[in-house]
Amino acid sequence: MKQLSLIFLYIALSVGVQAQPTFDLLIKNGWLVDGTGQPRIKMDIGVRNGKIQVMGGGLSGASATQTIDATGKIVCPGFIDVHTHIEGSIQPNPSAANFIFDGVTSVVTGNCGNSASDLPAFFQELEKLGIGLNVGTLVGHNTIRSAVMGSVNRAPSVAELVKMQELMTKAMKDGALGLSTGLIYIPGTFAKTDEIVALAKIAAEYKGIYASHIRHEDHQVFEAVEEAITIGREAKIPVEISHLKVAGKASWGKSEALITKLYEYRSAGIDVMVDQYPYTASSTTLSTQIPDWALGGGTDSLKIRLAKPNTKAKIVAEMKKILTESGSENFSFAVIANCPWDSTLNGLSIPQVVKKSKGENYNLDDEIEMVLKLCSKGPRVQMVFHKMGEEDVRRIMQFPYCMVASDAGVTSFGHSMPHPRAYGTNVRVLAEYVRVQKTMAFEEAIRKMTSLPATRFNLSDRGQLRPGKAADILIFDPNKINAPATYDHPHAYSTGMEYVFVNGIAVIEQGKPTNKKPGVIIKPQNPKIPKP
């Protein structure tokens, strides 16, 4: 027995000696939070060739090109932001500083129905440019529908639907992670459920997902969620409800019933998850405040309708009805984030804009007239809408199948008045909702930023700290991270990330950007190839 014990000891020592390789990166003495939700544990990590090679507590004798003593620090996977809009914004800002300072090492773009129309060209452009984080994309339903039908308000013909399906198939073969819809936007709002099912079925064949900016997020949110569930059921595809919320004071408090409903759907076999940003304001275009039918055909068609008194009166009446149903008396909730032709309006609410020309003597009709005037100019006016309740935000955040996501693009620092979520989404959750409000455990919050989105989007080589996984790694002191971006002063990077590694290369080192661009294109892993 003693001899057998000596043999085991010899084997263990031999393995220990052999497991002391030279690493590109060695992180020692850190508190490892692996992304699964399990409690932190003190452990060392060895990285080589962009991958995690070894994890354990006995790497003190190992050598490495770079060694970091992470004593007292958290070491966790890089965050995966599954709801972004980086098309057009990453090209002038390829380092994506607003994301990496927030701990984000991978993003999924192409959300809310809008994506690059030529995915191979998009991927090639980013690879040639060099990017600071990893990028994957969905294919947008609006993008496909626009290519085939423009912005007309009608169902597709048989031939048009076939063409849309062909484009959907091509996008999935080209590397899309699934299908996204934006059912409050033109032309997606004109699509019926069966049209979306026809495209979602193709995404399902390639093991993709269905991510939806649902048709309503206010008092009709239950019906809108039901439509997404119907699509998931009929197409046999996992469902991701984008930036889940209950908007409008009339709907505050309904998140409890909504979460209960989501649990019921999951119990019935529907694989539904959600994502959310940790703010009580949303951000989208001003045109969403105008009835869908009035926007069909584009800006020129809107102008023609507004020139007809009876039609304009109908539009105004519907806008007032929408306000009343949401619990708002006016447009004070609507703040301009970016007016393309007049930056002096950025940061002003609609009433404040009206006041500039009308003085104190104005009413709701004047506000509506201003909304219509701005939308008739042509270029989209980006807004921030203050319409959610804090308790609903917290309740949705606690849903175990809720991911943290920014719904943001890559920012040009100092330009316009963007939503602060573009700078501080993940760190705000950790600093405000975990450290201060104690809404959830730290390890659970990390899970929602790492392994949960990786699992949802079939990114099997990311989202956890495990040997063989990509070395997307963060090192930070959880007591020192903060998200200083606010609605009034949105251009402020999150602070406290000491090291951010993307594929084993530091993009933030000792709290400062390195301007290195080690990001790669993320494509589906082990996609199903449909039968011929």
PDB file of C-alpha atoms in Angstrom, residues 92-276:
ATOM      1  CA  PRO A  92     -13.937  54.867 -38.142  1.00  0.00           C
ATOM      2  CA  ASN A  93     -13.367  53.536 -34.609  1.00  0.00           C
ATOM      3  CA  PRO A  94     -11.970  49.996 -35.028  1.00  0.00           C
ATOM      4  CA  SER A  95     -10.521  49.833 -31.512  1.00  0.00           C
ATOM      5  CA  ALA A  96     -14.097  50.091 -30.149  1.00  0.00           C
ATOM      6  CA  ALA A  97     -12.889  51.855 -27.023  1.00  0.00           C
ATOM      7  CA  ASN A  98     -16.338  52.349 -25.489  1.00  0.00           C
ATOM      8  CA  PHE A  99     -16.842  48.581 -25.491  1.00  0.00           C
ATOM      9  CA  ILE A 100     -13.432  47.419 -24.318  1.00  0.00           C
ATOM     10  CA  PHE A 101     -13.369  49.869 -21.384  1.00  0.00           C
ATOM     11  CA  ASP A 102     -16.698  48.296 -20.406  1.00  0.00           C
ATOM     12  CA  GLY A 103     -15.097  44.836 -20.488  1.00  0.00           C
ATOM     13  CA  VAL A 104     -16.704  43.739 -23.755  1.00  0.00           C
ATOM     14  CA  THR A 105     -14.494  41.481 -25.866  1.00  0.00           C
ATOM     15  CA  SER A 106     -17.128  40.151 -28.299  1.00  0.00           C
ATOM     16  CA  VAL A 107     -20.233  41.681 -29.849  1.00  0.00           C
ATOM     17  CA  VAL A 108     -23.134  40.461 -31.945  1.00  0.00           C
ATOM     18  CA  THR A 109     -24.436  43.073 -34.363  1.00  0.00           C
ATOM     19  CA  GLY A 110     -27.161  43.008 -37.023  1.00  0.00           C
ATOM     20  CA  ASN A 111     -29.920  43.407 -34.461  1.00  0.00           C
ATOM     21  CA  CYS A 112     -33.410  44.928 -34.672  1.00  0.00           C
ATOM     22  CA  GLY A 113     -33.831  43.798 -38.261  1.00  0.00           C
ATOM     23  CA  ASN A 114     -30.923  45.766 -39.722  1.00  0.00           C
ATOM     24  CA  SER A 115     -27.619  44.220 -40.736  1.00  0.00           C
ATOM     25  CA  ALA A 116     -24.938  44.420 -43.376  1.00  0.00           C
ATOM     26  CA  SER A 117     -26.464  43.308 -46.666  1.00  0.00           C
ATOM     27  CA  ASP A 118     -23.286  41.601 -47.917  1.00  0.00           C
ATOM     28  CA  LEU A 119     -21.821  39.624 -45.040  1.00  0.00           C
ATOM     29  CA  PRO A 120     -18.657  38.365 -46.791  1.00  0.00           C
ATOM     30  CA  ALA A 121     -17.801  41.943 -47.795  1.00  0.00           C
ATOM     31  CA  PHE A 122     -18.552  43.154 -44.247  1.00  0.00           C
ATOM     32  CA  PHE A 123     -16.356  40.475 -42.689  1.00  0.00           C
ATOM     33  CA  GLN A 124     -13.555  41.095 -45.185  1.00  0.00           C
ATOM     34  CA  GLU A 125     -13.669  44.835 -44.516  1.00  0.00           C
ATOM     35  CA  LEU A 126     -13.334  44.319 -40.759  1.00  0.00           C
ATOM     36  CA  GLU A 127     -10.545  41.770 -41.116  1.00  0.00           C
ATOM     37  CA  LYS A 128      -8.600  44.098 -43.404  1.00  0.00           C
ATOM     38  CA  LEU A 129      -9.183  47.037 -41.074  1.00  0.00           C
ATOM     39  CA  GLY A 130      -8.275  45.187 -37.892  1.00  0.00           C
ATOM     40  CA  ILE A 131     -10.677  45.345 -34.948  1.00  0.00           C
ATOM     41  CA  GLY A 132     -10.238  45.576 -31.194  1.00  0.00           C
ATOM     42  CA  LEU A 133     -12.878  42.971 -30.336  1.00  0.00           C
ATOM     43  CA  ASN A 134     -14.579  39.922 -31.819  1.00  0.00           C
ATOM     44  CA  VAL A 135     -17.575  40.478 -34.082  1.00  0.00           C
ATOM     45  CA  GLY A 136     -20.448  38.216 -35.081  1.00  0.00           C
ATOM     46  CA  THR A 137     -23.680  39.197 -36.782  1.00  0.00           C
ATOM     47  CA  LEU A 138     -27.282  38.285 -37.275  1.00  0.00           C
ATOM     48  CA  VAL A 139     -28.981  38.902 -40.607  1.00  0.00           C
ATOM     49  CA  GLY A 140     -31.709  41.532 -40.491  1.00  0.00           C
ATOM     50  CA  HIS A 141     -35.237  40.900 -41.730  1.00  0.00           C
ATOM     51  CA  ASN A 142     -35.610  44.584 -42.615  1.00  0.00           C
ATOM     52  CA  THR A 143     -32.431  44.401 -44.661  1.00  0.00           C
ATOM     53  CA  ILE A 144     -33.718  41.388 -46.592  1.00  0.00           C
ATOM     54  CA  ARG A 145     -37.228  42.774 -47.063  1.00  0.00           C
ATOM     55  CA  SER A 146     -35.918  46.147 -48.232  1.00  0.00           C
ATOM     56  CA  ALA A 147     -33.674  44.486 -50.812  1.00  0.00           C
ATOM     57  CA  VAL A 148     -36.641  42.638 -52.287  1.00  0.00           C
ATOM     58  CA  MET A 149     -39.624  44.942 -51.690  1.00  0.00           C
ATOM     59  CA  GLY A 150     -38.392  48.348 -50.622  1.00  0.00           C
ATOM     60  CA  SER A 151     -40.575  50.000 -47.973  1.00  0.00           C
ATOM     61  CA  VAL A 152     -44.028  49.129 -49.318  1.00  0.00           C
ATOM     62  CA  ASN A 153     -46.840  48.276 -46.918  1.00  0.00           C
ATOM     63  CA  ARG A 154     -48.069  44.898 -48.128  1.00  0.00           C
ATOM     64  CA  ALA A 155     -47.390  41.189 -47.919  1.00  0.00           C
ATOM     65  CA  PRO A 156     -44.772  39.746 -50.284  1.00  0.00           C
ATOM     66  CA  SER A 157     -45.816  37.905 -53.414  1.00  0.00           C
ATOM     67  CA  VAL A 158     -44.863  34.242 -53.724  1.00  0.00           C
ATOM     68  CA  ALA A 159     -41.900  35.196 -55.901  1.00  0.00           C
ATOM     69  CA  GLU A 160     -40.796  37.903 -53.463  1.00  0.00           C
ATOM     70  CA  LEU A 161     -40.955  35.546 -50.502  1.00  0.00           C
ATOM     71  CA  VAL A 162     -38.866  32.999 -52.406  1.00  0.00           C
ATOM     72  CA  LYS A 163     -36.271  35.688 -53.100  1.00  0.00           C
ATOM     73  CA  MET A 164     -36.245  36.658 -49.418  1.00  0.00           C
ATOM     74  CA  GLN A 165     -35.717  33.018 -48.462  1.00  0.00           C
ATOM     75  CA  GLU A 166     -32.829  32.788 -50.914  1.00  0.00           C
ATOM     76  CA  LEU A 167     -31.178  35.813 -49.336  1.00  0.00           C
ATOM     77  CA  MET A 168     -31.772  34.335 -45.890  1.00  0.00           C
ATOM     78  CA  THR A 169     -30.148  31.063 -46.898  1.00  0.00           C
ATOM     79  CA  LYS A 170     -27.156  32.845 -48.370  1.00  0.00           C
ATOM     80  CA  ALA A 171     -26.684  34.913 -45.221  1.00  0.00           C
ATOM     81  CA  MET A 172     -26.705  31.822 -43.015  1.00  0.00           C
ATOM     82  CA  LYS A 173     -24.200  30.099 -45.300  1.00  0.00           C
ATOM     83  CA  ASP A 174     -22.065  33.232 -45.171  1.00  0.00           C
ATOM     84  CA  GLY A 175     -21.827  33.066 -41.387  1.00  0.00           C
ATOM     85  CA  ALA A 176     -24.861  34.763 -39.830  1.00  0.00           C
ATOM     86  CA  LEU A 177     -25.708  33.648 -36.292  1.00  0.00           C
ATOM     87  CA  GLY A 178     -29.447  33.850 -36.898  1.00  0.00           C
ATOM     88  CA  LEU A 179     -32.315  36.133 -37.900  1.00  0.00           C
ATOM     89  CA  SER A 180     -33.235  39.442 -36.286  1.00  0.00           C
ATOM     90  CA  THR A 181     -36.400  41.480 -36.658  1.00  0.00           C
ATOM     91  CA  GLY A 182     -37.279  45.060 -35.830  1.00  0.00           C
ATOM     92  CA  LEU A 183     -41.057  45.028 -35.890  1.00  0.00           C
ATOM     93  CA  ILE A 184     -41.483  48.691 -34.981  1.00  0.00           C
ATOM     94  CA  TYR A 185     -39.341  49.820 -37.905  1.00  0.00           C
ATOM     95  CA  ILE A 186     -40.040  50.274 -41.598  1.00  0.00           C
ATOM     96  CA  PRO A 187     -40.455  47.934 -43.425  1.00  0.00           C
ATOM     97  CA  GLY A 188     -40.476  45.198 -40.761  1.00  0.00           C
ATOM     98  CA  THR A 189     -43.614  46.569 -39.159  1.00  0.00           C
ATOM     99  CA  PHE A 190     -45.517  45.704 -42.359  1.00  0.00           C
ATOM    100  CA  ALA A 191     -44.601  42.004 -42.140  1.00  0.00           C
ATOM    101  CA  LYS A 192     -47.091  39.445 -40.887  1.00  0.00           C
ATOM    102  CA  THR A 193     -46.060  36.603 -38.611  1.00  0.00           C
ATOM    103  CA  ASP A 194     -46.063  33.955 -41.349  1.00  0.00           C
ATOM    104  CA  GLU A 195     -43.494  35.902 -43.374  1.00  0.00           C
ATOM    105  CA  ILE A 196     -41.092  35.900 -40.429  1.00  0.00           C
ATOM    106  CA  VAL A 197     -41.706  32.222 -39.727  1.00  0.00           C
ATOM    107  CA  ALA A 198     -40.722  31.395 -43.314  1.00  0.00           C
ATOM    108  CA  LEU A 199     -37.323  33.029 -42.795  1.00  0.00           C
ATOM    109  CA  ALA A 200     -36.844  31.819 -39.219  1.00  0.00           C
ATOM    110  CA  LYS A 201     -37.214  28.225 -40.377  1.00  0.00           C
ATOM    111  CA  ILE A 202     -34.126  28.690 -42.542  1.00  0.00           C
ATOM    112  CA  ALA A 203     -32.154  30.123 -39.623  1.00  0.00           C
ATOM    113  CA  ALA A 204     -33.230  27.108 -37.563  1.00  0.00           C
ATOM    114  CA  GLU A 205     -31.853  24.704 -40.173  1.00  0.00           C
ATOM    115  CA  TYR A 206     -28.419  26.225 -39.582  1.00  0.00           C
ATOM    116  CA  LYS A 207     -28.768  26.136 -35.776  1.00  0.00           C
ATOM    117  CA  GLY A 208     -29.298  29.887 -35.682  1.00  0.00           C
ATOM    118  CA  ILE A 209     -31.521  31.854 -33.320  1.00  0.00           C
ATOM    119  CA  TYR A 210     -34.398  34.290 -33.724  1.00  0.00           C
ATOM    120  CA  ALA A 211     -33.779  37.659 -32.027  1.00  0.00           C
ATOM    121  CA  SER A 212     -36.612  40.156 -32.079  1.00  0.00           C
ATOM    122  CA  HIS A 213     -37.219  43.784 -31.305  1.00  0.00           C
ATOM    123  CA  ILE A 214     -40.848  42.894 -30.756  1.00  0.00           C
ATOM    124  CA  ARG A 215     -43.797  44.778 -32.212  1.00  0.00           C
ATOM    125  CA  HIS A 216     -44.783  46.498 -28.961  1.00  0.00           C
ATOM    126  CA  GLU A 217     -43.004  47.196 -25.681  1.00  0.00           C
ATOM    127  CA  ASP A 218     -45.779  49.130 -23.934  1.00  0.00           C
ATOM    128  CA  HIS A 219     -49.307  48.136 -22.919  1.00  0.00           C
ATOM    129  CA  GLN A 220     -49.331  45.608 -25.796  1.00  0.00           C
ATOM    130  CA  VAL A 221     -46.091  43.912 -24.773  1.00  0.00           C
ATOM    131  CA  PHE A 222     -47.805  40.628 -23.867  1.00  0.00           C
ATOM    132  CA  GLU A 223     -49.265  40.262 -27.354  1.00  0.00           C
ATOM    133  CA  ALA A 224     -45.902  41.157 -28.889  1.00  0.00           C
ATOM    134  CA  VAL A 225     -44.067  38.551 -26.809  1.00  0.00           C
ATOM    135  CA  GLU A 226     -46.722  36.001 -27.781  1.00  0.00           C
ATOM    136  CA  GLU A 227     -45.953  36.648 -31.453  1.00  0.00           C
ATOM    137  CA  ALA A 228     -42.248  35.990 -30.854  1.00  0.00           C
ATOM    138  CA  ILE A 229     -43.141  32.763 -29.062  1.00  0.00           C
ATOM    139  CA  THR A 230     -45.386  31.722 -31.962  1.00  0.00           C
ATOM    140  CA  ILE A 231     -42.502  32.257 -34.371  1.00  0.00           C
ATOM    141  CA  GLY A 232     -40.204  30.210 -32.157  1.00  0.00           C
ATOM    142  CA  ARG A 233     -42.739  27.420 -31.871  1.00  0.00           C
ATOM    143  CA  GLU A 234     -43.599  27.230 -35.569  1.00  0.00           C
ATOM    144  CA  ALA A 235     -40.028  27.612 -36.806  1.00  0.00           C
ATOM    145  CA  LYS A 236     -38.617  25.378 -34.049  1.00  0.00           C
ATOM    146  CA  ILE A 237     -35.967  27.985 -33.241  1.00  0.00           C
ATOM    147  CA  PRO A 238     -34.607  29.475 -29.996  1.00  0.00           C
ATOM    148  CA  VAL A 239     -36.073  32.912 -29.259  1.00  0.00           C
ATOM    149  CA  GLU A 240     -34.198  35.964 -27.992  1.00  0.00           C
ATOM    150  CA  ILE A 241     -36.396  38.915 -27.030  1.00  0.00           C
ATOM    151  CA  SER A 242     -34.278  42.004 -27.472  1.00  0.00           C
ATOM    152  CA  HIS A 243     -33.969  44.681 -24.760  1.00  0.00           C
ATOM    153  CA  LEU A 244     -37.024  43.435 -22.868  1.00  0.00           C
ATOM    154  CA  LYS A 245     -38.927  46.216 -21.129  1.00  0.00           C
ATOM    155  CA  VAL A 246     -42.349  47.505 -20.170  1.00  0.00           C
ATOM    156  CA  ALA A 247     -42.456  51.067 -21.455  1.00  0.00           C
ATOM    157  CA  GLY A 248     -44.859  53.846 -20.497  1.00  0.00           C
ATOM    158  CA  LYS A 249     -46.112  54.700 -17.015  1.00  0.00           C
ATOM    159  CA  ALA A 250     -49.399  52.930 -17.735  1.00  0.00           C
ATOM    160  CA  SER A 251     -47.455  49.640 -17.942  1.00  0.00           C
ATOM    161  CA  TRP A 252     -45.100  50.049 -14.988  1.00  0.00           C
ATOM    162  CA  GLY A 253     -45.248  47.056 -12.688  1.00  0.00           C
ATOM    163  CA  LYS A 254     -46.320  44.599 -15.384  1.00  0.00           C
ATOM    164  CA  SER A 255     -42.848  43.057 -15.552  1.00  0.00           C
ATOM    165  CA  GLU A 256     -43.824  40.637 -12.775  1.00  0.00           C
ATOM    166  CA  ALA A 257     -46.628  39.128 -14.851  1.00  0.00           C
ATOM    167  CA  LEU A 258     -44.407  39.225 -17.930  1.00  0.00           C
ATOM    168  CA  ILE A 259     -41.638  37.230 -16.260  1.00  0.00           C
ATOM    169  CA  THR A 260     -44.206  34.734 -15.001  1.00  0.00           C
ATOM    170  CA  LYS A 261     -45.385  34.321 -18.575  1.00  0.00           C
ATOM    171  CA  LEU A 262     -41.816  33.710 -19.778  1.00  0.00           C
ATOM    172  CA  TYR A 263     -41.405  30.942 -17.207  1.00  0.00           C
ATOM    173  CA  GLU A 264     -44.642  29.389 -18.497  1.00  0.00           C
ATOM    174  CA  TYR A 265     -43.375  29.479 -22.069  1.00  0.00           C
ATOM    175  CA  ARG A 266     -40.128  27.823 -21.035  1.00  0.00           C
ATOM    176  CA  SER A 267     -42.007  25.138 -19.088  1.00  0.00           C
ATOM    177  CA  ALA A 268     -44.013  24.476 -22.249  1.00  0.00           C
ATOM    178  CA  GLY A 269     -40.809  23.777 -24.165  1.00  0.00           C
ATOM    179  CA  ILE A 270     -40.149  27.145 -25.800  1.00  0.00           C
ATOM    180  CA  ASP A 271     -36.464  28.060 -25.562  1.00  0.00           C
ATOM    181  CA  VAL A 272     -36.951  31.767 -24.887  1.00  0.00           C
ATOM    182  CA  MET A 273     -34.397  34.121 -23.363  1.00  0.00           C
ATOM    183  CA  VAL A 274     -34.082  37.903 -23.223  1.00  0.00           C
ATOM    184  CA  ASP A 275     -31.496  40.645 -23.047  1.00  0.00           C
ATOM    185  CA  GLN A 276     -31.617  44.024 -21.320  1.00  0.00           C
TER     186      GLN A 276
END
